[in-house]
Coordinates of C-alpha atoms in Angstrom, one line a residue:
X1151 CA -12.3 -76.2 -16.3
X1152 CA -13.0 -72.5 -16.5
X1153 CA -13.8 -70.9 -19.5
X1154 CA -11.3 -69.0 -22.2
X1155 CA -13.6 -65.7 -21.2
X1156 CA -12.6 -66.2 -17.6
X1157 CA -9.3 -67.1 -18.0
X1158 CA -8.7 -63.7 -20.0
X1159 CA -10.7 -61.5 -17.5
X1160 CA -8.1 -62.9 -14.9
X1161 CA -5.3 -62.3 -16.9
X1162 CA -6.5 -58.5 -18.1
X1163 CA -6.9 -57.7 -14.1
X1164 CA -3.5 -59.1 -13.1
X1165 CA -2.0 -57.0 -16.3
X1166 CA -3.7 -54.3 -14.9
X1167 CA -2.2 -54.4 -12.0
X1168 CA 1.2 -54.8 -13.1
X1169 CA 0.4 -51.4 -15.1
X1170 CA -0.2 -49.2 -12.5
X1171 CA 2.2 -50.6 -10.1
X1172 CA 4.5 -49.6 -12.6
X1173 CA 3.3 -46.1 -13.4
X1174 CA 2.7 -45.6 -9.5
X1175 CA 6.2 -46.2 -8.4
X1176 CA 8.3 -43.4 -10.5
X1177 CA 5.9 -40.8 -8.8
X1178 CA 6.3 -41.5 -5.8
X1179 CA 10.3 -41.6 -6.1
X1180 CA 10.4 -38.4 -7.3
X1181 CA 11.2 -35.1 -4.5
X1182 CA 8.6 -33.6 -4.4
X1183 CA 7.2 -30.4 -2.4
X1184 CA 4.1 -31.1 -0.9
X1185 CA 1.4 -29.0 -1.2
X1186 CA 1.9 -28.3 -4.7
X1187 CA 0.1 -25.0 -4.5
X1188 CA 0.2 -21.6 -3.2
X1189 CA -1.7 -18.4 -2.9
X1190 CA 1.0 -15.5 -4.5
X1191 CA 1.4 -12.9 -1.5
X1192 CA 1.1 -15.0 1.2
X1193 CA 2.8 -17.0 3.6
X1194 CA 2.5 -21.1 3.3
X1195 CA 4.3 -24.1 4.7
X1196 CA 5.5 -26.9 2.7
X1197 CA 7.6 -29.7 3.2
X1198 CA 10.3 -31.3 0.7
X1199 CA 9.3 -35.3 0.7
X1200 CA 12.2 -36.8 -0.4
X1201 CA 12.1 -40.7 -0.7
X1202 CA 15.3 -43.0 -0.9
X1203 CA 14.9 -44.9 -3.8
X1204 CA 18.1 -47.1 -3.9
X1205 CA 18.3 -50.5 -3.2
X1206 CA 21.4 -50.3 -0.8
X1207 CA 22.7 -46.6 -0.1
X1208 CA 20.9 -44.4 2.4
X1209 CA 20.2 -40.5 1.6
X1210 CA 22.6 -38.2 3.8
X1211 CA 22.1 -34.7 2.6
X1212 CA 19.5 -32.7 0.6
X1213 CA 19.9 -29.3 -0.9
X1214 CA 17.1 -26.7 -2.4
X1215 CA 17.6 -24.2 -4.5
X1216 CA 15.4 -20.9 -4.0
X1217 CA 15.0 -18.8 -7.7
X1218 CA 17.1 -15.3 -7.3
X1219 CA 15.1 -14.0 -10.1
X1220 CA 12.1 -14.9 -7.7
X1221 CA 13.1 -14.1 -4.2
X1222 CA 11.3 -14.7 -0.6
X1223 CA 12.1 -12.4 1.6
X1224 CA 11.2 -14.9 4.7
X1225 CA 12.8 -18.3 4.7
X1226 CA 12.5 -20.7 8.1
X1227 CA 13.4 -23.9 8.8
X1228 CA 11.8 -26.3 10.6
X1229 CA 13.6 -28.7 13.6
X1230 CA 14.5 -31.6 12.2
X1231 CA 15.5 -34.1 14.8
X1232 CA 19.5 -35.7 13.4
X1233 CA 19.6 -33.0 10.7
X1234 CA 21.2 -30.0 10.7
X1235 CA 19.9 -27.4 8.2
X1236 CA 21.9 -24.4 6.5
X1237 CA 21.0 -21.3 4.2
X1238 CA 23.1 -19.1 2.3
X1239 CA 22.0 -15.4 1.1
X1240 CA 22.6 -14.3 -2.4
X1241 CA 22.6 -10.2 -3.1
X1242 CA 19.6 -9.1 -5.1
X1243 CA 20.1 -7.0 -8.3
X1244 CA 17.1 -5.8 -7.5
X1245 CA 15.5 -5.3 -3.5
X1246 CA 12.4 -6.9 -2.1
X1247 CA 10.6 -3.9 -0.5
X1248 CA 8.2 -4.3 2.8
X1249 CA 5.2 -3.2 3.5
X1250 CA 6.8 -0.8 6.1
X1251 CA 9.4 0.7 3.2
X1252 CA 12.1 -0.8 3.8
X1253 CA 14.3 -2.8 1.4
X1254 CA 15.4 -6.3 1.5
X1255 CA 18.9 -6.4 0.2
X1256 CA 19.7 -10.3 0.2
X1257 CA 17.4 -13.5 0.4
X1258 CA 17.3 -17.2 1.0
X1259 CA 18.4 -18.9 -2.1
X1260 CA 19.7 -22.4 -0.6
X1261 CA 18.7 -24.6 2.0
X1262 CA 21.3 -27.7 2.8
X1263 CA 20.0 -30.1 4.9
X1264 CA 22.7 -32.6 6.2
X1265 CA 22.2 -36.1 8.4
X1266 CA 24.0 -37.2 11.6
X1267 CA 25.4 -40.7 11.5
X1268 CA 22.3 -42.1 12.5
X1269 CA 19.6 -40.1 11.0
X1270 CA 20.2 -40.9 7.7
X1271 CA 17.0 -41.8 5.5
X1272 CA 17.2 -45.6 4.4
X1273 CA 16.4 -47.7 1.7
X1274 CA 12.2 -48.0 1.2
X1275 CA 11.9 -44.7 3.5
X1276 CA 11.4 -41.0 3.0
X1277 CA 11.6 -37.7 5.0
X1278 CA 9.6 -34.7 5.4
X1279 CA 11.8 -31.3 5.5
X1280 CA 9.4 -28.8 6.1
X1281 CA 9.7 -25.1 5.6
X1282 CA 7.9 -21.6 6.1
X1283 CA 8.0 -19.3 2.9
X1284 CA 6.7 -15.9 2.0
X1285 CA 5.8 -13.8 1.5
X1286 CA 5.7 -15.8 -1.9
X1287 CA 6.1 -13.8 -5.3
X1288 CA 3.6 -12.2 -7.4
X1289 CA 5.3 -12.0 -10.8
X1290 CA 5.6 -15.5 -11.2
X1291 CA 2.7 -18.5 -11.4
X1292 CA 5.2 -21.1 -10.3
X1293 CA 8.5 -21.8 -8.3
X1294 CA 11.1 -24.0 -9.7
X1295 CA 12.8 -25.4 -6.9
X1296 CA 15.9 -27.4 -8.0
X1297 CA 17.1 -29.8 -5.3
X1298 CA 20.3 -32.7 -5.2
X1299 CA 19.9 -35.5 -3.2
X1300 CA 23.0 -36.9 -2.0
X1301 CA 23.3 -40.7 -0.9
X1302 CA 26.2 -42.1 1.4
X1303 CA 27.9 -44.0 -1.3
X1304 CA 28.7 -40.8 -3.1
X1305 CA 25.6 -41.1 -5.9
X1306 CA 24.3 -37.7 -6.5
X1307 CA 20.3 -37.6 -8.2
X1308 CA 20.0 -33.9 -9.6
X1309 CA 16.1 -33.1 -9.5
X1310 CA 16.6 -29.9 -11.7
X1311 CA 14.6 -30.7 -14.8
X1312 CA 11.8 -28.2 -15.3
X1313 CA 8.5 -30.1 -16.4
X1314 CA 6.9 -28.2 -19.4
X1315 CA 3.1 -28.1 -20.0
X1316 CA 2.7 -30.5 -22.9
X1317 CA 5.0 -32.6 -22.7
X1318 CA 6.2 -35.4 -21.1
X1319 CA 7.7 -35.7 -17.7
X1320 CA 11.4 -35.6 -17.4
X1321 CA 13.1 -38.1 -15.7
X1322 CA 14.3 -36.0 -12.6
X1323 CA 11.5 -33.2 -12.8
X1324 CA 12.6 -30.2 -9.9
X1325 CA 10.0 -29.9 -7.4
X1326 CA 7.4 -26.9 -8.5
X1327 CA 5.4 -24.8 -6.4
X1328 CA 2.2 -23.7 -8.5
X1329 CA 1.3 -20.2 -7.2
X1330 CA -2.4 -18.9 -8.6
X1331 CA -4.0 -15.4 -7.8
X1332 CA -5.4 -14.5 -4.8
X1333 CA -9.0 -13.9 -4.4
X1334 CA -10.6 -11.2 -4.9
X1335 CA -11.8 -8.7 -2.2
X1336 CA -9.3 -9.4 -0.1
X1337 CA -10.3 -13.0 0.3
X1338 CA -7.8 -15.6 1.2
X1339 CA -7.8 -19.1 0.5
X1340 CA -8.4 -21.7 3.4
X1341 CA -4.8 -22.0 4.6
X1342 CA -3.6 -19.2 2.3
X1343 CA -3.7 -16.0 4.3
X1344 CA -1.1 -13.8 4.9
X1345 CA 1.1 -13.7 8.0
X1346 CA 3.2 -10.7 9.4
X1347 CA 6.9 -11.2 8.8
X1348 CA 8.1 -13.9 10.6
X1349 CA 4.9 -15.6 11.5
X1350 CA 5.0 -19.7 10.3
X1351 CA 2.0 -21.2 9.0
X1352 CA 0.8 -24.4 10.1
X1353 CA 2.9 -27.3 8.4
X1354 CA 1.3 -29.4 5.6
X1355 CA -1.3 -32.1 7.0
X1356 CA 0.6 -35.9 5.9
X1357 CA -3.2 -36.6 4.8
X1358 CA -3.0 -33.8 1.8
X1359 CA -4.3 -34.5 -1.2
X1360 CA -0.9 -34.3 -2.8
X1361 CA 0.6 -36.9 -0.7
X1362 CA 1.8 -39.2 -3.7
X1363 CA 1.7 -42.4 -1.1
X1364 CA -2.3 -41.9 -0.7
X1365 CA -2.6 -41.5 -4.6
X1366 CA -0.7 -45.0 -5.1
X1367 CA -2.6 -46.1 -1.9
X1368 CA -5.9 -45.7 -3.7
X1369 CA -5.0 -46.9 -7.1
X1370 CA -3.8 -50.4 -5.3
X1371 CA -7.1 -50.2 -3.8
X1372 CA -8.7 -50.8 -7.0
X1373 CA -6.6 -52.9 -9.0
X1374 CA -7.2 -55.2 -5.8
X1375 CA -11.1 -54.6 -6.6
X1376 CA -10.6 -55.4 -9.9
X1377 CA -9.0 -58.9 -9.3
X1378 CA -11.3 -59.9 -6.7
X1379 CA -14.1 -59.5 -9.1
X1380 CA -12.0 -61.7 -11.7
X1381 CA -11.7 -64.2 -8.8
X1382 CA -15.1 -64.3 -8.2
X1383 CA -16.5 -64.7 -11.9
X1384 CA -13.7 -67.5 -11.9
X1385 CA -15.4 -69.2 -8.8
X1386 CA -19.2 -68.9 -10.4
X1387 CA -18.0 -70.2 -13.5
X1388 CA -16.5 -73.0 -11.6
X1389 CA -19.4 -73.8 -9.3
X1390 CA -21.9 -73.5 -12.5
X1391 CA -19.6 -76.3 -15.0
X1392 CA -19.7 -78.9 -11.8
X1393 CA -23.3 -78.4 -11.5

């Protein structure tokens, strides 16, 4: 019979694993814009991962939210094959001036994303809706981007909460884009550097760093290291009483 030790060593590493299954799951249902950082200035692609999180209905529209207080004077959409994608313009209070001194009356402040009958993201999938920005703002170290997620049985799932520093995480935190400083000299980030207006940088790679699926990925990968040691110790113990 194996020992008490070895029965609770088994026992911790399966409670273990129900743990961060559990705390893994929430983050990766959230909508989330992925990368989560940007170079203020500059022109960057990201893309909107939204994930369909109910059981039974399937996700037919998503809409963004740009700040007005924040404007991006470039906004582009990328193809999305069975989605069609919209924007409306708001009028600035104040204008977004170019390089080449001319003013920027209106900008981008919603993007609406809608799905043909059969491109409709089901239960246990997600979609990438990617988008070319900039140039970004430089008054601001972040962008709140609100979004709705609509589902074809009428269910709307707000993601408008604003995540503070300190505290915990709301249940429907808005996608955030973190903007930092740009280095000095004139020095660009890798994958930071500025375009001229209209130019789209490359889309996010899929592998990113900030892809929540590789983060739940490699936490499985060690709760499953962390029960196949239990199950070892549980077969040595085994082999050593019989002998």
């Amino acid at each position: 019979m194996p020992s008490i030790t070895t029965r609770r060593l088994v026992t911790t590493a399966v409670l273990a694993a129900s743990v961060v299954a559990a705390a893994a799951v929430p983050a990766f249902a959230h909508v989330t814009v992925q990368p989560g950082t940007a170079t203020q200035g500059a022109y960057t692609a990201v893309a909107f991962r939204v994930p369909d999180e109910s059981d039974t209905a399937s996700t037919t529209k998503l809409e963004v939210s740009l700040p007005a207080d924040h404007p991006v004077a470039s906004v582009a959409t990328e193809p999305l094959p069975g989605w069609t994608a919209t924007t409306e313009k708001t009028k600035l209070a104040t204008p977004i001036k170019t390089d080449d001194g001319d003013e920027i009356t209106d900008a981008v402040t919603k993007i609406t994303w809608t799905a043909d009958a059969g491109a409709k993201i089901a239960p246990g999938q997600f979609q990438d809706f990617k988008v070319s920005l900039g140039p970004l703002p430089t008054d601001t170290d972040k962008l709140v981007l609100k979004a709705l997620q609509t589902y074809d049985d009428g269910t709307i799932v707000r993601w408008i909460e604003d995540a503070k520093a300190g505290q915990a995480e709301p249940e429907h935190p808005a996608p955030t884009l973190t903007l930092t400083k740009a280095a000095a000299d004139g020095d660009h980030p890798a994958g930071a550097a500025a375009a001229p207006a209209g130019a789209q940088a490359a889309p996010p790679a899929n592998g990113s760093s900030d892809d929540p699926t590789a983060r739940i990925l490699g936490i499985v990968g060690i709760v499953v290291a962390v029960i196949g040691t239990a199950v070892g110790v549980l077969g040595l113990r085994r082999r050593t009483d019989r002998a």
